[in-house]
Amino acid sequence: MTDTEHHHGRGRLHGHLTPHGHGMGPMNDPARYARVSGRLSGRLYRRVARDVAALRLPDGARVLDVGTGPGSVPRLIAGAAPGLRVDGIDLAPEMIAWAQQTVTPGVTYTVADAAALPFPDATFDVVVSSLSQHHWADPVAGLREIRRVLRPGGQAWVYDMRWALPETSTVSAGLGAGTSVVRERRLARTSWLNPVGRLVLRPA
Ligand SMILES: C[S@@+](CC[C@H](N)C(=O)[O-])C[C@H]1O[C@@H](n2cnc3c(N)ncnc32)[C@H](O)[C@@H]1O
């Protein structure tokens, strides 16, 4: 089901929307955000799902999407690699409420802060995040948490506007020894203008 279909298919999410530091705009309206972001960022979402599927992880392997918003990326990952268990977390309860309205086998959505992930150490084979990192109050704290929940041999891909990605030296200093940090400044097949880069974290 596409974002547009589930928008029309299940109606708008009504009720009071909790402000979460973004001011007015589509991010305070999950239905509108899902519609607009599906059009503007669909190529990026599909690329993230393809990247995860290309790893050919075994059934039951676990994937986390940090700052999932309306939950499009976990649904695409589950569609591309149906055996995986995919979690999506977001700080905004209204985004998670919206995401939870569409039940997708293997996908779970939870309200949580990137800087305090509600998962034990070494839980996930892959952690992804798209266009969220630049909103985090403390990006290095979020990246440290992502590193904590990665299994040995796992990896994290933090996709964001390339000018919003922190320097590798800043991330390495914040994470300490034992993590390889690479910043890829240009990624093909993410958008027409290719403004998206990604940080790749790997337990060393
Ligand atoms: C621009 S949206 C991106 C949503 C989705 N990943 C996408 O690509 O469409 C940014 C999201 O990050 C979430 N966010 C902001 N700060 C966060 C934090 N500290 N922890 C988790 N999510 C956060 C916001 O609530 C919002 O849903």
PDB file of C-alpha atoms and ligand atoms in Angstrom:
ATOM      1  CA  MET A   1       0.000   0.000   0.000  1.00  0.00           C
ATOM      2  CA  THR A   2       1.427   3.403  -0.914  1.00  0.00           C
ATOM      3  CA  ASP A   3       1.351   6.415   1.388  1.00  0.00           C
ATOM      4  CA  THR A   4      -1.241   7.981  -0.880  1.00  0.00           C
ATOM      5  CA  GLU A   5      -3.417   4.878  -0.731  1.00  0.00           C
ATOM      6  CA  HIS A   6      -3.349   4.612   3.005  1.00  0.00           C
ATOM      7  CA  HIS A   7      -4.019   8.324   3.330  1.00  0.00           C
ATOM      8  CA  HIS A   8      -7.167   7.994   1.259  1.00  0.00           C
ATOM      9  CA  GLY A   9      -7.981   4.512   2.509  1.00  0.00           C
ATOM     10  CA  ARG A  10      -8.119   5.196   6.220  1.00  0.00           C
ATOM     11  CA  GLY A  11      -8.833   8.892   6.491  1.00  0.00           C
ATOM     12  CA  ARG A  12      -6.922  11.557   8.319  1.00  0.00           C
ATOM     13  CA  LEU A  13      -5.556  11.218  11.819  1.00  0.00           C
ATOM     14  CA  HIS A  14      -7.660  13.598  13.862  1.00  0.00           C
ATOM     15  CA  GLY A  15      -7.092  14.965  17.310  1.00  0.00           C
ATOM     16  CA  HIS A  16      -4.642  17.215  19.053  1.00  0.00           C
ATOM     17  CA  LEU A  17      -1.130  17.023  17.671  1.00  0.00           C
ATOM     18  CA  THR A  18       1.671  17.323  20.178  1.00  0.00           C
ATOM     19  CA  PRO A  19       4.189  19.979  19.170  1.00  0.00           C
ATOM     20  CA  HIS A  20       7.694  18.555  19.095  1.00  0.00           C
ATOM     21  CA  GLY A  21       9.930  21.428  18.313  1.00  0.00           C
ATOM     22  CA  HIS A  22       9.364  21.833  14.598  1.00  0.00           C
ATOM     23  CA  GLY A  23       6.964  24.773  14.600  1.00  0.00           C
ATOM     24  CA  MET A  24       4.134  24.855  12.099  1.00  0.00           C
ATOM     25  CA  GLY A  25       4.263  22.807   8.941  1.00  0.00           C
ATOM     26  CA  PRO A  26       3.793  19.334   7.533  1.00  0.00           C
ATOM     27  CA  MET A  27       5.825  17.671  10.316  1.00  0.00           C
ATOM     28  CA  ASN A  28       3.020  18.518  12.730  1.00  0.00           C
ATOM     29  CA  ASP A  29       0.511  16.806  10.448  1.00  0.00           C
ATOM     30  CA  PRO A  30       1.482  13.161   9.860  1.00  0.00           C
ATOM     31  CA  ALA A  31      -1.036  12.631   7.064  1.00  0.00           C
ATOM     32  CA  ARG A  32       0.218  15.644   5.149  1.00  0.00           C
ATOM     33  CA  TYR A  33       3.852  14.816   5.877  1.00  0.00           C
ATOM     34  CA  ALA A  34       3.362  11.243   4.612  1.00  0.00           C
ATOM     35  CA  ARG A  35       1.809  12.543   1.397  1.00  0.00           C
ATOM     36  CA  VAL A  36       4.411  15.233   0.720  1.00  0.00           C
ATOM     37  CA  SER A  37       7.439  13.180   1.756  1.00  0.00           C
ATOM     38  CA  GLY A  38       6.289  10.218  -0.333  1.00  0.00           C
ATOM     39  CA  ARG A  39       6.447  12.493  -3.377  1.00  0.00           C
ATOM     40  CA  LEU A  40       9.663  14.335  -2.495  1.00  0.00           C
ATOM     41  CA  SER A  41      11.678  11.548  -0.885  1.00  0.00           C
ATOM     42  CA  GLY A  42      10.276   8.361  -2.415  1.00  0.00           C
ATOM     43  CA  ARG A  43      13.522   7.709  -4.308  1.00  0.00           C
ATOM     44  CA  LEU A  44      15.505   7.907  -1.086  1.00  0.00           C
ATOM     45  CA  TYR A  45      13.097   5.591   0.757  1.00  0.00           C
ATOM     46  CA  ARG A  46      13.258   3.036  -2.048  1.00  0.00           C
ATOM     47  CA  ARG A  47      17.042   3.239  -2.074  1.00  0.00           C
ATOM     48  CA  VAL A  48      17.202   2.596   1.696  1.00  0.00           C
ATOM     49  CA  ALA A  49      14.949  -0.447   1.302  1.00  0.00           C
ATOM     50  CA  ARG A  50      17.044  -1.716  -1.635  1.00  0.00           C
ATOM     51  CA  ASP A  51      20.263  -1.228   0.347  1.00  0.00           C
ATOM     52  CA  VAL A  52      18.877  -3.297   3.229  1.00  0.00           C
ATOM     53  CA  ALA A  53      17.467  -6.012   0.945  1.00  0.00           C
ATOM     54  CA  ALA A  54      20.832  -6.263  -0.874  1.00  0.00           C
ATOM     55  CA  LEU A  55      22.443  -7.457   2.368  1.00  0.00           C
ATOM     56  CA  ARG A  56      20.376 -10.664   2.089  1.00  0.00           C
ATOM     57  CA  LEU A  57      20.087 -10.968   5.840  1.00  0.00           C
ATOM     58  CA  PRO A  58      18.638 -14.215   7.175  1.00  0.00           C
ATOM     59  CA  ASP A  59      14.995 -14.420   8.239  1.00  0.00           C
ATOM     60  CA  GLY A  60      14.506 -12.994  11.703  1.00  0.00           C
ATOM     61  CA  ALA A  61      17.386 -10.493  11.365  1.00  0.00           C
ATOM     62  CA  ARG A  62      16.510  -7.164  12.941  1.00  0.00           C
ATOM     63  CA  VAL A  63      16.463  -3.677  11.429  1.00  0.00           C
ATOM     64  CA  LEU A  64      15.753  -0.357  13.178  1.00  0.00           C
ATOM     65  CA  ASP A  65      14.662   2.923  11.540  1.00  0.00           C
ATOM     66  CA  VAL A  66      15.414   5.917  13.792  1.00  0.00           C
ATOM     67  CA  GLY A  67      13.155   8.969  13.349  1.00  0.00           C
ATOM     68  CA  THR A  68      10.787   6.970  11.157  1.00  0.00           C
ATOM     69  CA  GLY A  69       8.142   9.732  10.918  1.00  0.00           C
ATOM     70  CA  PRO A  70       5.010   8.214   9.356  1.00  0.00           C
ATOM     71  CA  GLY A  71       6.781   4.872   8.966  1.00  0.00           C
ATOM     72  CA  SER A  72       7.248   4.601   5.194  1.00  0.00           C
ATOM     73  CA  VAL A  73      10.797   3.209   5.308  1.00  0.00           C
ATOM     74  CA  PRO A  74      10.065   0.207   7.599  1.00  0.00           C
ATOM     75  CA  ARG A  75       7.106  -0.751   5.383  1.00  0.00           C
ATOM     76  CA  LEU A  76       9.280  -0.603   2.250  1.00  0.00           C
ATOM     77  CA  ILE A  77      12.019  -2.642   3.939  1.00  0.00           C
ATOM     78  CA  ALA A  78       9.489  -5.272   5.012  1.00  0.00           C
ATOM     79  CA  GLY A  79       8.171  -5.377   1.442  1.00  0.00           C
ATOM     80  CA  ALA A  80      11.658  -5.765  -0.046  1.00  0.00           C
ATOM     81  CA  ALA A  81      12.873  -8.350   2.514  1.00  0.00           C
ATOM     82  CA  PRO A  82       9.798  -9.981   4.087  1.00  0.00           C
ATOM     83  CA  GLY A  83      11.657 -12.228   6.577  1.00  0.00           C
ATOM     84  CA  LEU A  84      13.133  -9.337   8.572  1.00  0.00           C
ATOM     85  CA  ARG A  85      11.854  -7.897  11.862  1.00  0.00           C
ATOM     86  CA  VAL A  86      11.732  -4.131  11.449  1.00  0.00           C
ATOM     87  CA  ASP A  87      11.309  -1.551  14.228  1.00  0.00           C
ATOM     88  CA  GLY A  88      10.614   2.123  13.649  1.00  0.00           C
ATOM     89  CA  ILE A  89      10.955   4.693  16.427  1.00  0.00           C
ATOM     90  CA  ASP A  90      10.099   8.388  16.495  1.00  0.00           C
ATOM     91  CA  LEU A  91      10.045  11.082  19.147  1.00  0.00           C
ATOM     92  CA  ALA A  92       6.664  12.372  17.983  1.00  0.00           C
ATOM     93  CA  PRO A  93       3.682  10.381  19.320  1.00  0.00           C
ATOM     94  CA  GLU A  94       1.465  11.655  16.503  1.00  0.00           C
ATOM     95  CA  MET A  95       3.850  10.238  13.872  1.00  0.00           C
ATOM     96  CA  ILE A  96       3.895   6.852  15.592  1.00  0.00           C
ATOM     97  CA  ALA A  97       0.090   6.883  15.996  1.00  0.00           C
ATOM     98  CA  TRP A  98      -0.192   7.495  12.275  1.00  0.00           C
ATOM     99  CA  ALA A  99       2.359   4.775  11.421  1.00  0.00           C
ATOM    100  CA  GLN A 100       0.547   2.255  13.647  1.00  0.00           C
ATOM    101  CA  GLN A 101      -2.697   2.685  11.731  1.00  0.00           C
ATOM    102  CA  THR A 102      -1.288   0.529   8.933  1.00  0.00           C
ATOM    103  CA  VAL A 103      -0.445  -2.946  10.199  1.00  0.00           C
ATOM    104  CA  THR A 104       2.471  -4.481   8.287  1.00  0.00           C
ATOM    105  CA  PRO A 105       3.668  -8.005   9.181  1.00  0.00           C
ATOM    106  CA  GLY A 106       7.082  -7.887  10.838  1.00  0.00           C
ATOM    107  CA  VAL A 107       6.973  -4.129  11.530  1.00  0.00           C
ATOM    108  CA  THR A 108       6.622  -2.490  14.987  1.00  0.00           C
ATOM    109  CA  TYR A 109       6.460   1.242  15.728  1.00  0.00           C
ATOM    110  CA  THR A 110       7.378   2.776  19.113  1.00  0.00           C
ATOM    111  CA  VAL A 111       7.641   6.306  20.507  1.00  0.00           C
ATOM    112  CA  ALA A 112      11.262   6.893  21.567  1.00  0.00           C
ATOM    113  CA  ASP A 113      14.133   9.375  21.466  1.00  0.00           C
ATOM    114  CA  ALA A 114      17.170   8.593  19.314  1.00  0.00           C
ATOM    115  CA  ALA A 115      19.265   9.541  22.333  1.00  0.00           C
ATOM    116  CA  ALA A 116      17.596   6.897  24.575  1.00  0.00           C
ATOM    117  CA  LEU A 117      16.717   3.884  22.441  1.00  0.00           C
ATOM    118  CA  PRO A 118      14.509   1.382  24.307  1.00  0.00           C
ATOM    119  CA  PHE A 119      16.480  -1.677  23.179  1.00  0.00           C
ATOM    120  CA  PRO A 120      19.228  -3.767  24.782  1.00  0.00           C
ATOM    121  CA  ASP A 121      22.821  -3.542  23.575  1.00  0.00           C
ATOM    122  CA  ALA A 122      23.613  -5.421  20.357  1.00  0.00           C
ATOM    123  CA  THR A 123      19.994  -5.921  19.210  1.00  0.00           C
ATOM    124  CA  PHE A 124      20.098  -4.927  15.528  1.00  0.00           C
ATOM    125  CA  ASP A 125      21.882  -6.143  12.413  1.00  0.00           C
ATOM    126  CA  VAL A 126      21.201  -2.854  10.608  1.00  0.00           C
ATOM    127  CA  VAL A 127      20.101   0.586  11.782  1.00  0.00           C
ATOM    128  CA  VAL A 128      18.907   3.137   9.232  1.00  0.00           C
ATOM    129  CA  SER A 129      17.723   6.707   9.555  1.00  0.00           C
ATOM    130  CA  SER A 130      16.500   9.058   6.821  1.00  0.00           C
ATOM    131  CA  LEU A 131      16.293  12.847   6.976  1.00  0.00           C
ATOM    132  CA  SER A 132      15.951  12.807  10.780  1.00  0.00           C
ATOM    133  CA  GLN A 133      19.449  13.276  12.215  1.00  0.00           C
ATOM    134  CA  HIS A 134      19.469  17.047  11.637  1.00  0.00           C
ATOM    135  CA  HIS A 135      16.439  17.313  13.972  1.00  0.00           C
ATOM    136  CA  TRP A 136      18.062  15.551  16.920  1.00  0.00           C
ATOM    137  CA  ALA A 137      18.897  17.819  19.851  1.00  0.00           C
ATOM    138  CA  ASP A 138      22.184  15.942  20.348  1.00  0.00           C
ATOM    139  CA  PRO A 139      23.184  14.097  17.156  1.00  0.00           C
ATOM    140  CA  VAL A 140      26.265  12.479  18.695  1.00  0.00           C
ATOM    141  CA  ALA A 141      24.178  11.094  21.584  1.00  0.00           C
ATOM    142  CA  GLY A 142      21.819   9.574  19.009  1.00  0.00           C
ATOM    143  CA  LEU A 143      24.705   8.084  17.031  1.00  0.00           C
ATOM    144  CA  ARG A 144      26.171   6.668  20.255  1.00  0.00           C
ATOM    145  CA  GLU A 145      22.853   4.962  20.991  1.00  0.00           C
ATOM    146  CA  ILE A 146      22.688   3.603  17.443  1.00  0.00           C
ATOM    147  CA  ARG A 147      26.193   2.181  17.893  1.00  0.00           C
ATOM    148  CA  ARG A 148      25.165   0.634  21.235  1.00  0.00           C
ATOM    149  CA  VAL A 149      22.220  -1.284  19.753  1.00  0.00           C
ATOM    150  CA  LEU A 150      24.237  -2.601  16.763  1.00  0.00           C
ATOM    151  CA  ARG A 151      25.337  -6.212  16.855  1.00  0.00           C
ATOM    152  CA  PRO A 152      28.970  -7.091  16.146  1.00  0.00           C
ATOM    153  CA  GLY A 153      29.212  -7.278  12.372  1.00  0.00           C
ATOM    154  CA  GLY A 154      26.240  -4.952  11.984  1.00  0.00           C
ATOM    155  CA  GLN A 155      26.163  -1.497  10.428  1.00  0.00           C
ATOM    156  CA  ALA A 156      24.257   1.767  10.571  1.00  0.00           C
ATOM    157  CA  TRP A 157      23.376   4.040   7.663  1.00  0.00           C
ATOM    158  CA  VAL A 158      22.309   7.567   8.574  1.00  0.00           C
ATOM    159  CA  TYR A 159      20.996   9.288   5.437  1.00  0.00           C
ATOM    160  CA  ASP A 160      20.580  13.041   5.602  1.00  0.00           C
ATOM    161  CA  MET A 161      21.218  16.229   3.673  1.00  0.00           C
ATOM    162  CA  ARG A 162      24.952  16.104   3.146  1.00  0.00           C
ATOM    163  CA  TRP A 163      25.506  19.562   4.637  1.00  0.00           C
ATOM    164  CA  ALA A 164      23.680  18.408   7.799  1.00  0.00           C
ATOM    165  CA  LEU A 165      25.858  15.350   8.416  1.00  0.00           C
ATOM    166  CA  PRO A 166      28.477  15.877  11.142  1.00  0.00           C
ATOM    167  CA  GLU A 167      32.186  15.552  10.351  1.00  0.00           C
ATOM    168  CA  THR A 168      33.601  12.067  10.780  1.00  0.00           C
ATOM    169  CA  SER A 169      36.139  13.455  13.265  1.00  0.00           C
ATOM    170  CA  THR A 170      33.300  14.773  15.478  1.00  0.00           C
ATOM    171  CA  VAL A 171      31.466  11.452  15.331  1.00  0.00           C
ATOM    172  CA  SER A 172      34.613   9.393  15.935  1.00  0.00           C
ATOM    173  CA  ALA A 173      35.499  11.545  18.938  1.00  0.00           C
ATOM    174  CA  GLY A 174      31.979  11.148  20.329  1.00  0.00           C
ATOM    175  CA  LEU A 175      31.812   7.392  19.792  1.00  0.00           C
ATOM    176  CA  GLY A 176      35.338   6.585  20.876  1.00  0.00           C
ATOM    177  CA  ALA A 177      37.554   3.801  19.605  1.00  0.00           C
ATOM    178  CA  GLY A 178      35.943   0.658  18.267  1.00  0.00           C
ATOM    179  CA  THR A 179      33.698   2.191  15.612  1.00  0.00           C
ATOM    180  CA  SER A 180      34.564   2.832  11.993  1.00  0.00           C
ATOM    181  CA  VAL A 181      32.899   6.039  10.735  1.00  0.00           C
ATOM    182  CA  VAL A 182      32.689   6.938   7.043  1.00  0.00           C
ATOM    183  CA  ARG A 183      30.851   9.891   5.553  1.00  0.00           C
ATOM    184  CA  GLU A 184      29.665   9.388   1.973  1.00  0.00           C
ATOM    185  CA  ARG A 185      28.888  12.826   0.600  1.00  0.00           C
ATOM    186  CA  ARG A 186      27.035  11.930  -2.598  1.00  0.00           C
ATOM    187  CA  LEU A 187      24.685   9.032  -3.070  1.00  0.00           C
ATOM    188  CA  ALA A 188      23.241   8.032  -6.403  1.00  0.00           C
ATOM    189  CA  ARG A 189      19.537   7.311  -6.766  1.00  0.00           C
ATOM    190  CA  THR A 190      18.319   9.288  -3.787  1.00  0.00           C
ATOM    191  CA  SER A 191      16.861  12.375  -5.469  1.00  0.00           C
ATOM    192  CA  TRP A 192      17.192  14.316  -8.713  1.00  0.00           C
ATOM    193  CA  LEU A 193      19.589  16.812  -7.142  1.00  0.00           C
ATOM    194  CA  ASN A 194      21.441  14.246  -5.047  1.00  0.00           C
ATOM    195  CA  PRO A 195      21.697  16.422  -1.914  1.00  0.00           C
ATOM    196  CA  VAL A 196      21.698  13.337   0.311  1.00  0.00           C
ATOM    197  CA  GLY A 197      24.743  11.763   1.896  1.00  0.00           C
ATOM    198  CA  ARG A 198      25.144   9.097   4.521  1.00  0.00           C
ATOM    199  CA  LEU A 199      27.160   8.287   7.576  1.00  0.00           C
ATOM    200  CA  VAL A 200      28.177   4.647   7.803  1.00  0.00           C
ATOM    201  CA  LEU A 201      28.976   3.302  11.278  1.00  0.00           C
ATOM    202  CA  ARG A 202      30.450  -0.134  11.828  1.00  0.00           C
ATOM    203  CA  PRO A 203      31.660  -1.703  15.047  1.00  0.00           C
ATOM    204  CA  ALA A 204      35.383  -2.200  14.323  1.00  0.00           C
TER     205      ALA A 204
HETATM  206  C1  LIG B   1      11.915  15.092   8.353  1.00  0.00           C
HETATM  207  S1  LIG B   1      11.198  13.830   9.378  1.00  0.00           S
HETATM  208  C2  LIG B   1      11.841  12.345   8.598  1.00  0.00           C
HETATM  209  C3  LIG B   1      10.909  11.200   8.757  1.00  0.00           C
HETATM  210  C4  LIG B   1      11.250   9.963   7.932  1.00  0.00           C
HETATM  211  N1  LIG B   1      12.470   9.325   8.400  1.00  0.00           N
HETATM  212  C5  LIG B   1      11.390  10.325   6.484  1.00  0.00           C
HETATM  213  O1  LIG B   1      12.470  10.139   5.910  1.00  0.00           O
HETATM  214  O2  LIG B   1      10.398  10.799   5.907  1.00  0.00           O
HETATM  215  C6  LIG B   1      12.138  13.882  10.879  1.00  0.00           C
HETATM  216  C7  LIG B   1      11.572  12.976  11.950  1.00  0.00           C
HETATM  217  O3  LIG B   1      12.534  12.889  13.011  1.00  0.00           O
HETATM  218  C8  LIG B   1      11.819  12.832  14.215  1.00  0.00           C
HETATM  219  N2  LIG B   1      12.714  13.192  15.330  1.00  0.00           N
HETATM  220  C9  LIG B   1      13.183  14.421  15.656  1.00  0.00           C
HETATM  221  N3  LIG B   1      13.985  14.345  16.732  1.00  0.00           N
HETATM  222  C10 LIG B   1      14.026  13.035  17.093  1.00  0.00           C
HETATM  223  C11 LIG B   1      14.694  12.315  18.127  1.00  0.00           C
HETATM  224  N4  LIG B   1      15.492  12.938  19.012  1.00  0.00           N
HETATM  225  N5  LIG B   1      14.495  10.985  18.226  1.00  0.00           N
HETATM  226  C12 LIG B   1      13.688  10.353  17.334  1.00  0.00           C
HETATM  227  N6  LIG B   1      13.048  10.978  16.324  1.00  0.00           N
HETATM  228  C13 LIG B   1      13.207  12.295  16.204  1.00  0.00           C
HETATM  229  C14 LIG B   1      10.675  13.809  14.016  1.00  0.00           C
HETATM  230  O4  LIG B   1       9.626  13.600  14.944  1.00  0.00           O
HETATM  231  C15 LIG B   1      10.293  13.498  12.578  1.00  0.00           C
HETATM  232  O5  LIG B   1       9.284  12.518  12.503  1.00  0.00           O
END
